[in-house]
Short mmCIF file of C-alpha atoms in Angstrom, two decimals:
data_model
loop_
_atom_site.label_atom_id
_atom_site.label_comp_id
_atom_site.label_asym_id
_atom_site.label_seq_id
_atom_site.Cartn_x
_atom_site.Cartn_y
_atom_site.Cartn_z
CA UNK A 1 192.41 81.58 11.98
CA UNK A 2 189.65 82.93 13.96
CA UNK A 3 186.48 83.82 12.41
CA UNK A 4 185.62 87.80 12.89
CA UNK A 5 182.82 88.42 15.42
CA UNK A 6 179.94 89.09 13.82
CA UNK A 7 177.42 91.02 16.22
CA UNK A 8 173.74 92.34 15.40
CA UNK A 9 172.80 96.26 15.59
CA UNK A 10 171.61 97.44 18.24
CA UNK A 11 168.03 98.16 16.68
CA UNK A 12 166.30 94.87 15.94
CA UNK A 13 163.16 97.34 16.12
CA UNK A 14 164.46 99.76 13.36
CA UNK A 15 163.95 99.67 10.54
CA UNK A 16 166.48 98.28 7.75
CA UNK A 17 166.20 101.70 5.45
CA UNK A 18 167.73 103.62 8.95
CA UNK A 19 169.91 100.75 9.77
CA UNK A 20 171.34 100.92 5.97
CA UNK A 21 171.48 104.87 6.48
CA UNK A 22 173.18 104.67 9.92
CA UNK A 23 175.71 102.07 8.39
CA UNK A 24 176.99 104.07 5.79
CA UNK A 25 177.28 107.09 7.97
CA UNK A 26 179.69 105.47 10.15
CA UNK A 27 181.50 103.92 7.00
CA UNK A 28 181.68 107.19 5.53
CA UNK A 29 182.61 109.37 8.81
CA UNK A 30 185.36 107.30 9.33
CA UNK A 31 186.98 107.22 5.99
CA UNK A 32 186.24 111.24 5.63
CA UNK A 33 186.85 112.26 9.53
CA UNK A 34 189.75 109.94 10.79
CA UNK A 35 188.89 110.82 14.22
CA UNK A 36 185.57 108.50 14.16
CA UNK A 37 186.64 105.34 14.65
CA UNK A 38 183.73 102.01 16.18
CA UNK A 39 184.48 98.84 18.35
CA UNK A 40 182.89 96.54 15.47
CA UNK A 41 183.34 97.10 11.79
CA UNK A 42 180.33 98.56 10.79
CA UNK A 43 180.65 95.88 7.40
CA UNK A 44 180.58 93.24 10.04
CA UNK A 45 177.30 94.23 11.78
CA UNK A 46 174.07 92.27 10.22
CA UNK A 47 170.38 93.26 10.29
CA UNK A 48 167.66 92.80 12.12
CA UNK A 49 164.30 91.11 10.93
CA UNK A 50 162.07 93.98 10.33
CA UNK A 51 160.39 95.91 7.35
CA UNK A 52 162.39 97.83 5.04
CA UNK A 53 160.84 100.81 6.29
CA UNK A 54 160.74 104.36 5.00
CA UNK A 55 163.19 106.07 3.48
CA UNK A 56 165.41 108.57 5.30
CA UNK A 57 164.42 112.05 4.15
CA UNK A 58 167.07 115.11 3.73
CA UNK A 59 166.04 118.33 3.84
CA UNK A 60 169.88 120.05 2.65
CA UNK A 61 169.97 123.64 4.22
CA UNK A 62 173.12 125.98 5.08
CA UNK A 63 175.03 126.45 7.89
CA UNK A 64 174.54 129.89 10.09
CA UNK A 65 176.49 131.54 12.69
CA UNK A 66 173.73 130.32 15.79
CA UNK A 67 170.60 128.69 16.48
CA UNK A 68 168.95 131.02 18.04
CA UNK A 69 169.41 134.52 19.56
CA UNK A 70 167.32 137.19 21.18
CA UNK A 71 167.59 139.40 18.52
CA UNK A 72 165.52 139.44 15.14
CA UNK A 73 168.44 138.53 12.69
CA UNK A 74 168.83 136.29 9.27
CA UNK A 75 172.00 134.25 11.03
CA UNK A 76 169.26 132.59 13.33
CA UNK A 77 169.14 128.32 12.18
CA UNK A 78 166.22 127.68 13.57
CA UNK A 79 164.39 130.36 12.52
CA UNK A 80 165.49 129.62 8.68
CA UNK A 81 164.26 125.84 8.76
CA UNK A 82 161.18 126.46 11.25
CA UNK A 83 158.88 127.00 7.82
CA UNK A 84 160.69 123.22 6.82
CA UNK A 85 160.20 122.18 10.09
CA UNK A 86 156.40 123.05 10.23
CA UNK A 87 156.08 121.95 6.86
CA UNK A 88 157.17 118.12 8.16
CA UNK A 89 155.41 118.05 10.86
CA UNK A 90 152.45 118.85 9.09
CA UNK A 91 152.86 115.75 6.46
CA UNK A 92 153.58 113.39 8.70
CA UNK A 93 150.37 114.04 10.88
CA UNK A 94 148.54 114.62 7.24
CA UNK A 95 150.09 111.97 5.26
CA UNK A 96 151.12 109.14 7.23
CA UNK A 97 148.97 109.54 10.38
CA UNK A 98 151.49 110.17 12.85
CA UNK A 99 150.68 111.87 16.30
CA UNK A 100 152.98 114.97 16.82
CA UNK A 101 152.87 113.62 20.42
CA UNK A 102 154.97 111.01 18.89
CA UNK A 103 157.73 112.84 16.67
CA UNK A 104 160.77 113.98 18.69
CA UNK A 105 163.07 116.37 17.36
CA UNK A 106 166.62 116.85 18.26
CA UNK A 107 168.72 119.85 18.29
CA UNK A 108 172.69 118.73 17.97
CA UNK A 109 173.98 122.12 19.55
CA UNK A 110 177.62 122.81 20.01
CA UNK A 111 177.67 126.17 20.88
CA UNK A 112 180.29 126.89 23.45
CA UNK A 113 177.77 129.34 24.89
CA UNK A 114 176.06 125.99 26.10
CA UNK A 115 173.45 126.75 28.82
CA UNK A 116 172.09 130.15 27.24
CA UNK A 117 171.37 128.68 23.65
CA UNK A 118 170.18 125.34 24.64
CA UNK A 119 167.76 127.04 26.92
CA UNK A 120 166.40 129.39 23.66
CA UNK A 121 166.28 126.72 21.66
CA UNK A 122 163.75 124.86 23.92
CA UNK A 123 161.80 128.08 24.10
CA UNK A 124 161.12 128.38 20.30
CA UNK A 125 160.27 125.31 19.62
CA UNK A 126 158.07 124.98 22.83
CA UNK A 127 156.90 128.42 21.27
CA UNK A 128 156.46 127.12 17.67
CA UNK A 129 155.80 123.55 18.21
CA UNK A 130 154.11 122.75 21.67
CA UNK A 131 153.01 119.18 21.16
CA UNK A 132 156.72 117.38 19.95
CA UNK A 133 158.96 116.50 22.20
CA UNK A 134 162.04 118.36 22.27
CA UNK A 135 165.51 116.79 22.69
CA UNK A 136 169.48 118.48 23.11
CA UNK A 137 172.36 116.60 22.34
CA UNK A 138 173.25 114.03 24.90
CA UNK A 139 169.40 113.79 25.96
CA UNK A 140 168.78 110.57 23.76
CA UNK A 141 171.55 108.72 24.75
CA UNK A 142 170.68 105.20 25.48
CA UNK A 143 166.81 106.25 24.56
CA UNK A 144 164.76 105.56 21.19
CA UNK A 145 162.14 107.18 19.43
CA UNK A 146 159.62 106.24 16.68
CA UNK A 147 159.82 109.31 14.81
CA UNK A 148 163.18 111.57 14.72
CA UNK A 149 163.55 114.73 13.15
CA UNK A 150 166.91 115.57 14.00
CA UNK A 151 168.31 119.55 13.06
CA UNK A 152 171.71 120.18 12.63
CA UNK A 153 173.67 123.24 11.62
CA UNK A 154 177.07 122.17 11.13
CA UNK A 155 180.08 120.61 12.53
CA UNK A 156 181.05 116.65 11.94
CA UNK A 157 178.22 114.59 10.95
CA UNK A 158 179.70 111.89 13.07
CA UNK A 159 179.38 113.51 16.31
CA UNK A 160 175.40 113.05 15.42
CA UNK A 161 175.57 108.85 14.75
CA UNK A 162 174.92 107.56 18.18
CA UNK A 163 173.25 110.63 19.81
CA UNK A 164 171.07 111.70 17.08
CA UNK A 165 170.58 109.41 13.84
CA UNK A 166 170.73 106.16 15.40
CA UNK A 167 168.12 106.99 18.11
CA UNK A 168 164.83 106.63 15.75
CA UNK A 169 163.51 103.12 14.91
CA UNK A 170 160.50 104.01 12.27
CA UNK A 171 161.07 107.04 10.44
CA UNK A 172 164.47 109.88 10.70
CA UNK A 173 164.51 113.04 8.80
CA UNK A 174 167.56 115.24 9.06
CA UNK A 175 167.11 119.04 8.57
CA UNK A 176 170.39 119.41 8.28
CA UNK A 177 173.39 120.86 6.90
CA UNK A 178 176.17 118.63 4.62
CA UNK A 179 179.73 117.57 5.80
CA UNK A 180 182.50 117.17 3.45
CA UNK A 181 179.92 115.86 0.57
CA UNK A 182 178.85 112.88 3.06
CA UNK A 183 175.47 113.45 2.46
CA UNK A 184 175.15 114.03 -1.07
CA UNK A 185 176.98 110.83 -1.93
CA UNK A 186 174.59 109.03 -0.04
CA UNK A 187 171.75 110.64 -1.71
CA UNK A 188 173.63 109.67 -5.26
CA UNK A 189 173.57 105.69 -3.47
CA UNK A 190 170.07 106.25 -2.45
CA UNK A 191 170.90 105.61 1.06
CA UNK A 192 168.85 108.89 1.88
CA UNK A 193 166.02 110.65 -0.04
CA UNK A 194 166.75 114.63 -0.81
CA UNK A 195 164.08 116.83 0.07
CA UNK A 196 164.74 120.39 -0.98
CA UNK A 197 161.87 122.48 1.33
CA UNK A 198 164.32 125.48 2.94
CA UNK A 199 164.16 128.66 1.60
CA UNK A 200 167.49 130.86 2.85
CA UNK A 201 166.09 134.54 3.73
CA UNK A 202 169.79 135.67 3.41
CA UNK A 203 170.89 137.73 0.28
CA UNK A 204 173.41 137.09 -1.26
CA UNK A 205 174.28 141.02 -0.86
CA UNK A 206 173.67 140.76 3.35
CA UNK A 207 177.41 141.06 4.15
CA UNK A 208 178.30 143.46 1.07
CA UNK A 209 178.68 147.39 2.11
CA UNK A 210 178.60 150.38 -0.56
CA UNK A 211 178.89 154.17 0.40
CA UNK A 212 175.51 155.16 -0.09
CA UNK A 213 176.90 158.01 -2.57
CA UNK A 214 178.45 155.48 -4.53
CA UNK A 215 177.38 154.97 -8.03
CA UNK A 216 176.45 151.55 -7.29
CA UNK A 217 174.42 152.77 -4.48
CA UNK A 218 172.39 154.62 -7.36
CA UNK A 219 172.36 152.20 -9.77
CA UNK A 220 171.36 149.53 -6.91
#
């Protein structure tokens, strides 16, 4: 009987907290989202030798209809999480010393109106955040980063593993929305570390029309 191959992670710089995360994340995808499916058993890969490292951070926000749009509207994701965003950026320059020349964000964007929204998307945050580097989708493959803030707004989890959440070696916070509960079950293992910080603009009442000469109207 041959013994299974046992290979390391690709990461022997990352750290073991985003190894753990990155592990369970392809565990989970694949049991949740039969279409994920990796050349080694994730159960089979071993760790490097570094630190345990920070804890991944979540910052749990909801999904919108776009990233980004040339209209002022409360559908726009990036304009919801921007005050989160900011927020991060700030503590990690304030708390842990870390250059915002050395934090790179990425944007998984699946918009099938590709070219216009990516390009946006690069102009807000170039706009709102000048000194970060900004990344889209398939721009980190192959690459890694210290610090990763990854943003997400919807779609499978998955599809962000290799391209996304696997790309930082230090410290990885996703601003980012859940998929099928993946996310909260790891915060209930304490795979990940829940940081509520988003505040949805939207009311509850946005998509809700009354007559104006309705009694609710009045009472409203």
């Amino acid at each position: 009987e041959k013994t299974p191959t046992v290979v390391r992670w690709r990461g022997f710089r990352c750290s073991n907290a985003i190894q753990d995360f990155v592990q369970y994340l392809q565990l989970e995808c694949s049991k949740k989202d039969r279409a994920f499916g990796f050349a080694v058993n994730p159960k089979l890969q071993i760790r490097g030798h570094d630190v345990r490292g920070d804890p991944v951070e979540w910052i749990p926000c909801n999904e919108t209809k776009h990233m980004i749009c040339t209209e002022e509207c409360h559908e726009c994701f990036l304009k919801m999480v921007d005050g989160a965003l900011t927020e991060k950026l700030t503590s990690l320059e304030r708390d842990f010393g870390i250059s915002l020349s050395d934090v790179t964000v990425i944007v998984s964007n699946f918009s099938r109106k590709r070219t216009p929204e990516d390009n946006r998307i690069k102009a807000f945050l170039a706009r709102s955040h000048p000194d970060v580097t900004v990344k889209l989708n398939f721009d980190m493959e192959g690459l890694e980063a210290p610090t990763v803030i990854l943003i997400r707004n919807g779609g499978h989890l998955g599809h962000s593993i290799s391209l996304g959440v696997s790309r930082a070696t230090t410290k990885l916070v996703l601003i980012s929305t859940d998929d099928n509960g993946v996310m909260e079950k790891a915060v209930e293992e304490n795979k990940v570390k829940k940081v509520a910080i988003v505040e949805d603009p939207r009311s509850i009442y946005d998509h809700v029309k009354i007559p104006e000469d309705s009694d609710k109207a009045r009472w409203s």
